[in-house]
Amino acid sequence: MKLRARLALTLGLATISLLVLLGWAQSRWQSKMRVDALAEAAVHRMESGGRERCEANPERWPGERGARRLRRPPGPPRQALPRHRVFAYDAKFVSANPDSPAFPSELARQLRAGSEVATDRSPDQRRTEVAVRMPWTEGPCSVLLMRSKGPPSWFSGAVLMPAFLVALVVILVALFAAGPIVRRVRQLTDSVRGLGSDSEEPIHVEGNDEIAELGAAFEQSRQTIQAQLASLREREAALRNYIANTTHDVMLPLSVLQGHLVSLQQRIEAGDALDANSMVPSLEESQYLGSLLHNLNAAARLEANDGLSHRDPIDLNRLAERVVDRHQPIAKRKQIGLDVAVPQAAIEFPGDLTLLEQALGNIVQNAIRYNRANGHVAVILEGSVDRWALRVVDDGPGISHADRERVVEPSFRGSEARTRHPHGMGLGLHIASDVANRHGLRLELRDTEGGGLTVELIHAG
Amino acid sequence: MSNRILLVEDDVALGQQVVQTLSQAGFDPHWVQDGDAARDLDPDDYRVIVLDLMLPGTYGMDLLKRYRVKSEVPVLILSARDDTADKIRGLKLGADDYVTKPFFPEELIARIQACLRRPNLVGTERLVVGAIQVDLERREVSNAAGSLSLTPVEFEILALLARRKGSAVTREALVDAALDPAQDGSRRTLDVHISRLRNKLGKDAIQLETVWGIGYRLSGGA
């Protein structure tokens, strides 16, 4: 059922209920007033000579005319005295007048129970019967019975018809008055339906009532949902981009690796003698692939968060040793000396274990990958918990000053960082720089004394 | 003590490679392929446990917890996931170290040897590094040729290197430990002391290596 019809019907039913209740209450009140008026009039009549006339001739009292001659007692009028008939009875409810009806048993019960006035409706519900005990108990006229028509029952047409008419009017008024409300609700409904589409239309309902508040709440929700949708789309685009870039980045070293393996196979088929160094390029490329995937994973994590998702106490001594152990096999195969020195007491630092290890791993890997045969790489951790430096020193070719500044710029991101420039150091050093920034560390690149590059992660305390 | 190593790894190819690597390195590997089979083994029967996390049956972390209740045997986690939470959880549960896949066999052996080396670093008064013996209490040094007469500075240098046998020690650390900064405690002075020390060590001087970019290392210890 529509809102307007429901509202009108509700108001109509409420009005009918209220009016019927009022009608019933008024009917009861009128009935009581009638009874009181009849009782007072009966007592007044008897005390003003009626008793003497009744007791003088009880067989005929009150007679044809007297039966309807009950008059209003003196005093302010309170209730119109209804037309009625009156009959006299003795204290045992027996009338000397043979025309009198038998005294109603219910009224007799009430009077015996001690009431001065008893009232009831006739068995056909059409008359009101009132019995009044006179101030005396002797004689044939000590109880009067009066019978009058009505009053109409509370549910009669006289009460219900006006109620229905009023209810009808209320319903019509409600239907008319609910129009603007319904229009605003429909406006709100249309706006909310628009949420499903890509509409940027804001939800707005005029006014300052509850419907307007509802509209404002919907608008707030719309903005939240749209922001979340935008974020999800952004993430989805980033994920697609990540997959595409990862595929591209992995394909390159994979192709190089395949090339090395094919070359090896051809040499074997041609009967060439293979030495220990024959496999080095393949092994190096396979390690580069693993490192690249770790880097891409780290880059995705760094792009997804502004800060750090983990901060646990990290044993930097062990981290440095682990990174050196990881790169030692390739360094040996490339005849590059790789050594690590850590202080005797462990240095703990709160940070993201994976990211810090990846950052140091990138620096060490670059130092090995772009070094020369018989070159050297040294990883040195010095200082204490409050102030330390983690230094990777190499005697390789180093990188230009311009490139050093570029790779540590915060804006050096995305595809530019992913390329192998310079010499493939881009992504690795960029990640190292980003990780350092997030840990409050300083990343410095400088020339090694005697040639080469020194990269230092510094915790200045 | 036996060289028995428990390897809990479900991947057959990787498991075979690791078993071969461990055997070649002189260890005696016992390979178990699922977590449930590893549950009831006594960890103290092994010198080191190499534990993969993603296992069928009982999860690797649960095995680690179970082992740590009754044993202090070194546990090395093999982690395929590059996830900080996993590594940190493993270390907090008592793992000694971890190795992230993919790894070179030499890396795994180096980490296992690091696990085995750690407890032996403290509380030793007499250090033996190859042919060189350093008595820290008596402040005496000897080799196959007999007792060596070292200056206090030379002794401090050799003692520090012997305590960190096999590890590179920076020049700065040696200067701080052995030289008086008020009396020419420079790196150049250190090199002079090292040169003299090498002369006194004779044929064992080869154990006292110069480590490029760092300083020195006393190698040759088991």
XYZ file of C-alpha atoms in Angstrom:
683
model
C 0.000 0.000 0.000
C 1.339 3.441 -0.876
C 2.458 5.791 1.840
C -0.257 8.368 1.207
C -3.093 5.782 1.317
C -1.593 4.154 4.374
C -1.299 7.507 6.145
C -4.894 8.503 5.263
C -6.295 5.143 6.299
C -4.397 5.208 9.554
C -5.630 8.687 10.373
C -9.222 7.698 9.366
C -9.186 4.615 11.555
C -7.703 6.571 14.426
C -10.400 9.225 14.043
C -13.195 6.640 13.940
C -11.814 4.910 17.025
C -11.542 8.210 18.873
C -15.018 9.348 17.921
C -16.620 6.022 18.819
C -14.868 6.135 22.154
C -16.086 9.666 22.737
C -19.619 8.642 21.652
C -19.602 5.763 24.068
C -18.401 7.975 26.913
C -20.975 10.638 26.115
C -23.729 8.010 25.932
C -22.770 6.671 29.336
C -22.672 10.153 30.779
C -26.072 11.057 29.307
C -27.561 7.822 30.574
C -26.372 8.570 34.090
C -27.738 12.078 33.908
C -31.115 10.732 32.782
C -31.244 8.322 35.667
C -30.326 11.048 38.153
C -32.917 13.423 36.698
C -35.662 10.770 36.808
C -34.778 9.811 40.394
C -34.749 13.416 41.571
C -38.023 14.186 39.786
C -39.697 11.105 41.326
C -38.665 12.036 44.868
C -39.712 15.645 44.321
C -43.113 14.588 42.979
C -43.864 12.311 45.870
C -42.737 14.792 48.462
C -44.807 17.519 46.938
C -48.159 15.756 47.424
C -47.701 12.736 45.273
C -47.356 10.408 48.261
C -50.719 11.384 49.722
C -52.444 10.927 46.370
C -50.753 7.595 45.771
C -51.530 6.185 49.214
C -55.150 7.445 48.976
C -55.784 5.524 45.825
C -52.947 3.055 45.159
C -55.006 0.793 42.926
C -55.321 3.562 40.333
C -52.282 5.813 40.973
C -51.005 7.595 39.029
C -53.759 7.228 36.470
C -53.450 7.833 32.727
C -52.352 11.463 32.872
C -50.443 11.307 36.101
C -48.304 8.563 34.765
C -46.598 11.173 32.493
C -46.778 14.152 34.878
C -43.469 13.836 36.510
C -42.031 17.350 36.587
C -38.582 18.704 36.804
C -37.531 19.486 40.364
C -36.658 23.108 41.134
C -33.081 24.213 40.594
C -30.810 24.643 37.599
C -31.716 22.405 34.646
C -29.120 19.721 34.121
C -30.779 17.242 31.857
C -33.913 17.280 29.720
C -36.484 15.069 31.475
C -37.371 12.311 29.064
C -40.884 11.046 28.449
C -41.606 8.200 30.814
C -44.227 6.222 32.702
C -44.278 5.799 36.528
C -45.540 2.986 38.728
C -45.764 2.670 42.558
C -44.756 -0.392 44.653
C -44.568 -1.218 48.312
C -41.332 -2.176 50.072
C -41.713 -5.739 48.839
C -41.928 -4.535 45.227
C -45.634 -5.364 44.921
C -47.934 -2.840 43.271
C -51.581 -2.305 44.317
C -52.331 -1.112 40.775
C -53.158 -4.139 38.613
C -51.922 -2.251 35.502
C -48.432 -1.950 36.894
C -45.851 -4.344 35.385
C -44.089 -6.869 37.567
C -41.144 -5.217 39.324
C -37.923 -6.045 37.304
C -35.895 -8.605 39.219
C -32.518 -6.923 38.472
C -33.771 -3.626 39.936
C -35.101 -5.460 42.985
C -31.715 -7.098 43.479
C -29.936 -3.735 43.336
C -32.333 -2.124 45.832
C -32.087 -5.096 48.202
C -28.320 -4.714 47.973
C -28.782 -1.261 49.555
C -28.915 1.080 46.590
C -31.347 3.996 46.777
C -31.589 4.143 42.995
C -31.460 1.132 40.693
C -31.250 1.223 36.922
C -31.278 -1.245 34.057
C -32.327 -1.534 30.463
C -35.433 -3.417 29.522
C -34.994 -6.921 28.067
C -35.627 -5.540 24.541
C -32.958 -2.836 25.201
C -35.344 -0.133 24.062
C -36.241 1.400 27.445
C -34.453 2.623 30.504
C -35.933 1.397 33.783
C -35.202 3.334 36.952
C -36.361 2.321 40.446
C -36.165 4.795 43.333
C -36.601 3.970 46.992
C -38.574 6.733 48.746
C -37.386 8.190 52.040
C -40.156 6.090 53.755
C -40.670 2.366 53.769
C -44.305 2.036 54.784
C -47.276 2.024 52.500
C -47.905 1.000 48.906
C -45.898 3.881 47.450
C -42.459 3.408 48.996
C -40.765 2.435 45.686
C -41.346 4.092 42.306
C -40.526 2.465 38.967
C -40.077 4.683 35.903
C -39.773 3.561 32.335
C -38.556 5.831 29.519
C -37.504 5.284 25.941
C -33.839 5.388 25.080
C -31.257 6.646 25.324
C -29.901 5.354 21.986
C -27.127 2.797 22.429
C -23.613 4.177 21.959
C -23.042 2.286 18.722
C -26.230 3.501 17.117
C -26.217 5.301 13.806
C -26.615 8.596 15.617
C -23.119 8.178 17.041
C -21.423 6.259 14.252
C -22.559 8.259 11.267
C -20.956 11.535 12.383
C -17.862 9.546 13.251
C -17.655 8.086 9.785
C -18.253 11.471 8.202
C -15.528 13.072 10.280
C -13.212 10.162 9.481
C -13.919 10.607 5.784
C -13.018 14.256 6.003
C -9.847 13.413 7.899
C -8.869 10.858 5.264
C -9.391 13.361 2.465
C -7.417 16.015 4.310
C -4.651 13.502 5.025
C -4.510 12.456 1.373
C -4.205 16.059 0.364
C -1.741 17.049 3.079
C 0.517 14.008 2.532
C 1.143 15.023 -1.074
C 4.297 17.135 -0.471
C 5.735 14.538 1.911
C 5.141 11.778 -0.606
C 6.686 13.854 -3.358
C 9.857 14.376 -1.284
C 10.030 10.704 -0.394
C 9.720 9.869 -4.103
C 12.463 12.370 -4.872
C 14.656 10.699 -2.264
C 13.832 7.274 -3.685
C 14.822 8.358 -7.187
C 18.101 9.814 -5.890
C 18.961 6.664 -3.952
C 18.140 4.526 -6.988
C 20.723 6.574 -8.863
C 23.426 5.218 -6.499
C 23.541 1.990 -8.464
C 24.693 3.797 -11.583
C 27.873 5.823 -11.889
C 25.923 9.014 -11.268
C 27.833 11.734 -9.442
C 24.552 13.534 -8.655
C 24.412 14.294 -4.924
C 21.367 13.240 -2.929
C 19.566 16.321 -1.746
C 16.119 16.722 -0.184
C 15.004 20.207 0.743
C 13.821 21.112 4.201
C 15.058 20.451 7.697
C 12.774 17.657 8.825
C 13.430 13.929 9.212
C 13.164 13.288 5.482
C 15.838 15.889 4.831
C 17.973 14.272 7.544
C 17.450 10.900 5.887
C 18.501 12.426 2.589
C 21.644 13.857 4.229
C 22.437 10.454 5.725
C 22.059 8.835 2.318
C 24.299 11.489 0.812
C 26.959 10.811 3.423
C 26.728 7.081 2.721
C 26.880 7.773 -1.017
C 30.091 9.736 -0.594
C 31.628 6.995 1.574
C 30.625 4.282 -0.889
C 31.939 6.260 -3.829
C 35.243 6.876 -2.052
C 35.557 3.161 -1.317
C 34.652 2.304 -4.880
C 37.252 4.728 -6.157
C 39.840 3.196 -3.822
C 38.921 -0.311 -4.977
C 39.156 0.718 -8.601
C 42.503 2.324 -7.909
C 43.745 -0.838 -6.242
C 42.409 -2.956 -9.062
C 44.175 -0.749 -11.587
C 47.358 -0.896 -9.488
C 47.085 -4.689 -9.314
C 46.595 -4.938 -13.067
C 49.503 -2.605 -13.546
C 51.585 -4.615 -11.081
C 50.841 -7.874 -12.877
C 51.597 -6.352 -16.257
C 54.839 -4.788 -15.028
C 55.844 -7.923 -13.149
C 55.280 -10.013 -16.239
C 57.390 -7.624 -18.237
C 60.129 -7.404 -15.637
C 60.315 -11.143 -15.109
C 60.298 -11.922 -18.802
C 63.522 -10.025 -19.392
C 65.818 -11.924 -16.989
C 63.950 -15.111 -17.849
C 64.830 -14.566 -21.494
C 68.434 -13.899 -20.539
C 68.446 -17.076 -18.434
C 66.971 -19.099 -21.273
C 69.603 -17.656 -23.577
C 72.386 -18.733 -21.210
C 70.961 -22.232 -20.904
C 70.520 -22.620 -24.649
C 74.080 -21.404 -25.163
C 75.327 -23.956 -22.631
C 73.402 -26.730 -24.335
C 74.822 -25.741 -27.718
C 78.322 -25.759 -26.309
C 77.756 -29.199 -24.811
C 76.339 -30.460 -28.127
C 79.326 -29.001 -29.951
C 81.630 -30.878 -27.590
C 83.070 -27.730 -26.005
C 84.686 -28.158 -22.598
C 82.767 -26.315 -19.891
C 84.615 -24.780 -16.972
C 83.365 -23.772 -13.539
C 82.506 -20.291 -14.762
C 80.198 -21.490 -17.503
C 77.194 -21.653 -15.242
C 77.815 -18.366 -13.435
C 75.715 -16.130 -15.729
C 72.760 -18.526 -15.456
C 73.054 -18.752 -11.681
C 73.379 -15.014 -11.385
C 70.358 -14.453 -13.562
C 68.296 -16.953 -11.565
C 69.259 -15.160 -8.359
C 68.423 -11.849 -9.975
C 64.981 -13.272 -10.863
C 64.317 -14.243 -7.247
C 65.513 -10.897 -6.029
C 63.416 -9.114 -8.628
C 60.270 -10.880 -7.440
C 61.077 -9.946 -3.845
C 61.630 -6.369 -4.984
C 58.371 -6.238 -6.876
C 56.621 -7.595 -3.821
C 58.330 -4.967 -1.673
C 57.442 -2.234 -4.164
C 53.786 -3.307 -4.098
C 53.812 -3.206 -0.282
C 55.444 0.204 -0.243
C 52.965 1.589 -2.741
C 50.016 0.165 -0.787
C 51.064 1.727 2.552
C 52.323 5.145 3.460
C 54.062 3.976 6.609
C 55.199 0.592 7.858
C 52.860 -2.298 8.544
C 55.374 -3.958 10.890
C 57.764 -2.640 13.504
C 59.473 -5.420 15.383
C 62.863 -5.448 17.078
C 65.330 -6.682 14.463
C 68.776 -8.061 15.151
C 70.799 -6.066 12.627
C 73.915 -8.192 13.162
C 72.090 -11.287 12.079
C 70.337 -9.442 9.275
C 73.669 -8.312 7.824
C 75.121 -11.827 8.146
C 72.037 -13.334 6.536
C 72.212 -10.966 3.566
C 75.911 -11.690 3.075
C 75.340 -15.453 3.318
C 72.590 -15.120 0.731
C 74.838 -13.359 -1.762
C 78.050 -15.207 -0.990
C 77.462 -18.026 -3.527
C 77.172 -15.634 -6.454
C 80.019 -13.459 -5.194
C 82.303 -16.490 -4.992
C 81.350 -17.624 -8.460
C 82.074 -14.151 -9.769
C 85.371 -14.143 -7.855
C 84.307 -11.163 -5.822
C 85.318 -11.010 -2.188
C 82.266 -10.467 0.017
C 82.765 -10.017 3.740
C 80.755 -8.809 6.669
C 81.757 -7.245 9.961
C 79.346 -6.726 12.825
C 79.960 -5.536 16.391
C 80.198 -8.153 19.115
C 77.073 -6.876 20.852
C 73.926 -7.238 18.778
C 72.272 -4.019 17.600
C 68.488 -4.156 17.690
C 66.372 -1.771 15.697
C 62.567 -1.618 15.404
C 61.514 -2.066 11.813
C 60.058 -4.206 9.075
C 62.315 -7.242 8.825
C 61.460 -8.118 5.216
C 61.803 -4.577 3.914
C 65.072 -3.847 5.714
C 66.557 -7.125 4.568
C 65.406 -6.450 1.039
C 66.870 -2.939 1.156
C 70.287 -4.172 2.297
C 70.059 -7.133 -0.104
C 69.490 -4.754 -3.021
C 72.512 -2.661 -2.113
C 74.715 -5.742 -1.738
C 73.378 -7.321 -4.913
C 74.095 -4.186 -6.910
C 77.576 -4.008 -5.453
C 78.261 -7.584 -6.609
C 76.386 -7.530 -9.888
C 78.086 -4.445 -11.250
C 81.534 -5.117 -9.811
C 84.512 -6.422 -11.718
C 86.256 -9.790 -11.439
C 88.429 -9.953 -8.302
C 86.545 -6.973 -6.911
C 85.495 -6.572 -3.308
C 82.330 -5.852 -1.374
C 82.313 -5.271 2.373
C 79.231 -4.988 4.586
C 79.994 -3.248 7.861
C 77.661 -2.626 10.772
C 79.068 -0.226 13.331
C 77.798 1.681 16.334
C 75.298 0.930 19.052
C 71.534 0.696 19.464
C 71.210 4.489 19.667
C 73.400 5.356 16.746
C 74.559 3.014 14.024
C 75.573 2.800 10.392
C 75.243 -0.075 7.980
C 77.719 0.411 5.169
C 78.166 -1.451 1.890
C 81.516 -0.619 0.330
C 82.620 -1.794 -3.077
C 85.524 -1.119 -5.404
C 83.445 -1.394 -8.577
C 82.827 1.299 -11.189
C 80.357 3.257 -9.007
C 77.552 5.383 -10.433
C 77.463 8.970 -11.558
C 76.543 11.793 -9.167
C 73.446 12.620 -11.203
C 72.170 9.052 -10.996
C 72.913 8.871 -7.265
C 70.676 11.812 -6.603
C 67.907 10.545 -8.828
C 67.554 7.056 -7.356
C 67.046 8.376 -3.833
C 64.482 11.016 -4.796
C 61.072 10.267 -3.238
C 59.410 11.074 -6.564
C 61.517 8.501 -8.392
C 58.789 5.922 -8.639
C 56.759 3.727 -10.925
C 57.964 2.659 -14.328
C 61.052 4.846 -14.180
C 62.228 3.010 -11.085
C 61.548 -0.358 -12.623
C 63.895 0.026 -15.549
C 67.428 -1.256 -15.444
C 68.828 2.198 -15.267
C 71.512 2.872 -14.338
C 72.767 -0.637 -14.905
C 69.549 -1.995 -13.442
C 70.072 -0.331 -10.080
C 66.909 1.718 -10.371
C 64.282 -0.357 -8.600
C 66.618 -1.907 -6.036
C 68.125 1.357 -4.849
C 64.812 3.132 -5.047
C 63.311 0.512 -2.737
C 66.297 0.821 -0.414
C 65.822 4.579 -0.345
C 62.091 4.312 0.304
C 62.591 1.719 3.050
C 65.238 3.923 4.675
C 62.908 6.926 4.658
C 60.107 4.984 6.257
C 62.416 3.788 9.023
C 63.732 7.279 9.684
C 67.135 6.272 8.292
C 69.376 8.255 5.995
C 70.636 6.647 2.796
C 73.882 8.103 1.558
C 75.760 7.263 -1.622
C 79.344 8.388 -1.987
C 82.613 7.446 -3.634
C 84.710 4.790 -2.014
C 88.216 5.905 -1.219
C 90.347 4.519 -4.031
C 87.344 3.984 -6.323
C 83.953 2.387 -6.122
C 80.665 3.138 -4.432
C 79.796 3.276 -0.746
C 76.138 3.096 0.228
C 75.350 3.765 3.843
C 72.197 3.384 5.901
C 72.523 5.677 8.884
C 70.537 5.773 12.102
C 71.588 9.083 13.591
C 69.640 8.542 16.801
C 77.882 -35.152 18.876
C 76.209 -36.497 15.759
C 75.680 -34.365 12.680
C 72.092 -35.466 12.332
C 69.795 -32.807 10.843
C 66.029 -33.085 10.648
C 64.604 -31.711 7.406
C 60.818 -31.188 7.356
C 59.961 -30.312 3.754
C 57.010 -31.517 1.684
C 58.311 -30.649 -1.778
C 60.019 -33.752 -3.181
C 62.366 -31.987 -5.610
C 63.525 -29.411 -3.091
C 63.738 -32.038 -0.351
C 66.020 -34.227 -2.480
C 68.261 -31.281 -3.294
C 68.535 -30.236 0.336
C 69.275 -33.795 1.443
C 72.043 -33.978 -1.143
C 73.419 -30.586 -0.079
C 73.417 -31.540 3.593
C 75.082 -34.858 2.884
C 77.788 -33.209 0.796
C 78.417 -30.754 3.635
C 79.050 -33.652 6.007
C 75.701 -33.722 7.758
C 73.423 -36.715 8.257
C 69.981 -35.587 7.053
C 66.706 -37.189 8.128
C 63.997 -36.072 5.751
C 60.320 -36.026 6.786
C 57.729 -34.931 4.245
C 54.691 -34.017 6.305
C 53.954 -32.252 9.552
C 52.147 -35.132 11.203
C 55.111 -37.453 10.745
C 57.386 -34.837 12.322
C 55.126 -34.279 15.350
C 56.318 -37.124 17.481
C 60.024 -37.005 16.672
C 62.343 -36.071 19.516
C 64.000 -32.754 18.549
C 66.946 -33.472 20.818
C 67.953 -36.314 18.500
C 69.140 -33.675 16.014
C 71.731 -30.903 15.982
C 69.596 -28.625 13.820
C 66.037 -28.760 12.509
C 65.330 -27.265 9.076
C 61.612 -26.599 8.994
C 59.357 -25.631 6.115
C 56.188 -23.799 7.216
C 53.600 -24.739 4.616
C 53.306 -28.436 5.346
C 50.575 -30.999 4.871
C 49.245 -32.195 8.224
C 50.576 -30.238 11.164
C 51.522 -26.664 10.241
C 55.186 -25.713 10.567
C 54.551 -23.075 13.248
C 52.707 -25.637 15.364
C 55.635 -28.031 15.040
C 57.989 -25.249 16.128
C 55.848 -24.528 19.190
C 55.776 -28.215 20.005
C 59.548 -28.594 19.690
C 60.251 -25.490 21.752
C 58.257 -26.855 24.701
C 60.866 -29.508 25.326
C 64.004 -28.589 23.391
C 66.443 -25.775 22.640
C 67.743 -27.394 19.469
C 68.434 -24.732 16.770
C 65.543 -24.424 14.307
C 65.997 -22.871 10.875
C 62.821 -21.941 9.030
C 62.563 -22.381 5.270
C 60.145 -19.693 4.134
C 58.629 -19.512 0.661
C 56.434 -16.571 1.613
C 58.059 -13.169 1.650
C 55.891 -12.193 4.570
C 57.254 -10.295 7.559
C 54.519 -11.539 9.884
C 55.487 -15.182 9.262
C 59.167 -14.563 9.867
C 58.606 -12.512 12.998
C 56.144 -15.046 14.350
C 58.626 -17.831 13.696
C 61.450 -15.953 15.427
C 59.207 -15.072 18.370
C 58.207 -18.708 18.700
C 61.858 -19.557 19.105
C 63.238 -20.172 15.616
C 66.927 -19.274 15.434
C 66.937 -18.044 11.870
C 65.219 -18.352 8.521
C 66.147 -18.790 4.898
C 63.874 -17.408 2.193
C 63.253 -19.477 -0.918
C 64.783 -19.545 -3.485
C 68.195 -20.092 -1.940
C 71.566 -21.400 -2.972
C 72.659 -24.610 -1.215
C 75.699 -22.761 0.164
C 73.412 -20.210 1.813
C 71.542 -22.934 3.656
C 74.783 -24.532 4.833
C 76.117 -21.137 5.945
C 72.986 -20.461 7.994
C 73.086 -23.944 9.553
C 76.734 -23.425 10.480
C 75.861 -20.026 11.932
C 73.198 -21.711 14.089
C 75.720 -24.251 15.303
C 78.407 -21.640 15.933
C 76.445 -19.261 18.109
C 76.358 -21.035 21.477
C 80.127 -21.609 21.418
C 80.998 -17.932 21.412
C 80.742 -17.197 25.082
C 82.433 -18.264 28.264
C 85.594 -19.737 26.726
C 88.928 -18.935 28.397
C 91.165 -20.865 26.028
C 90.628 -20.231 22.345
C 91.986 -22.467 19.612
C 92.017 -21.107 16.077
C 93.742 -23.540 13.785
C 97.301 -23.918 15.076
C 97.073 -20.819 17.231
C 96.078 -21.141 20.889
C 95.127 -18.115 22.967
C 94.892 -18.422 26.752
C 92.848 -15.438 27.792
C 93.359 -15.942 31.514
C 97.150 -16.281 31.423
C 97.462 -13.921 28.474
C 99.616 -16.428 26.622
C 99.722 -17.331 22.938
C 101.286 -20.395 21.413
C 101.434 -22.298 18.164
C 103.179 -25.406 16.905
C 106.523 -23.625 17.271
C 105.884 -22.940 20.949
C 105.027 -19.961 23.095
C 104.971 -16.575 21.385
C 106.131 -13.404 23.007
C 103.557 -10.734 22.230
C 103.256 -7.162 23.377
C 100.047 -6.256 25.290
C 98.684 -4.511 22.196
C 99.447 -7.494 19.966
C 97.831 -9.817 22.510
C 94.642 -7.706 22.661
C 94.448 -7.658 18.865
C 94.913 -11.412 18.579
C 92.511 -12.118 21.485
C 89.743 -10.065 19.889
C 90.267 -11.750 16.535
C 90.328 -15.168 18.203
C 87.108 -14.458 20.075
C 85.496 -13.641 16.734
C 87.267 -16.449 14.877
C 86.217 -16.706 11.275
C 84.540 -13.291 11.376
C 85.906 -10.073 9.989
C 86.629 -7.397 12.587
C 86.823 -3.742 11.630
C 89.953 -1.714 12.074
C 87.968 0.686 14.260
C 86.959 -2.126 16.610
C 90.548 -3.336 16.866
C 91.847 0.189 17.475
C 89.205 0.737 20.173
C 90.002 -2.596 21.842
C 93.799 -2.607 21.664
C 95.191 0.886 21.239
C 95.282 3.848 23.520
C 93.680 6.753 21.653
C 95.870 9.186 23.588
C 99.019 7.458 22.272
C 98.703 7.375 18.539
C 95.729 5.013 18.449
C 95.346 5.311 14.701
C 94.563 2.822 11.982
C 98.052 3.178 10.573
C 99.515 2.226 13.960
C 97.231 -0.792 13.958
C 98.621 -1.928 10.616
C 102.146 -1.735 12.082
C 101.070 -3.905 15.034
C 99.416 -6.379 12.696
C 102.556 -6.582 10.615
C 104.624 -7.357 13.706
C 102.060 -9.900 14.857
C 102.241 -11.665 11.515
C 105.993 -11.860 11.803
C 105.681 -13.454 15.236
C 103.054 -15.941 14.030
C 105.463 -17.238 11.421
C 103.886 -19.764 9.102
C 100.553 -19.353 10.876
C 100.441 -15.722 9.753
C 98.351 -16.935 6.827
C 95.464 -17.301 9.263
C 95.550 -13.577 9.958
C 93.808 -12.309 6.839
C 93.317 -8.771 5.661
C 89.670 -8.263 4.787
C 89.168 -5.651 2.126
C 87.159 -2.642 3.267
C 86.826 -3.991 6.804
C 89.959 -4.922 8.667
C 91.219 -8.355 9.684
C 90.046 -11.886 10.323
C 91.587 -14.844 12.087
C 90.559 -17.867 10.080
C 91.301 -21.550 10.240
C 89.111 -22.480 13.186
C 86.764 -25.441 12.906
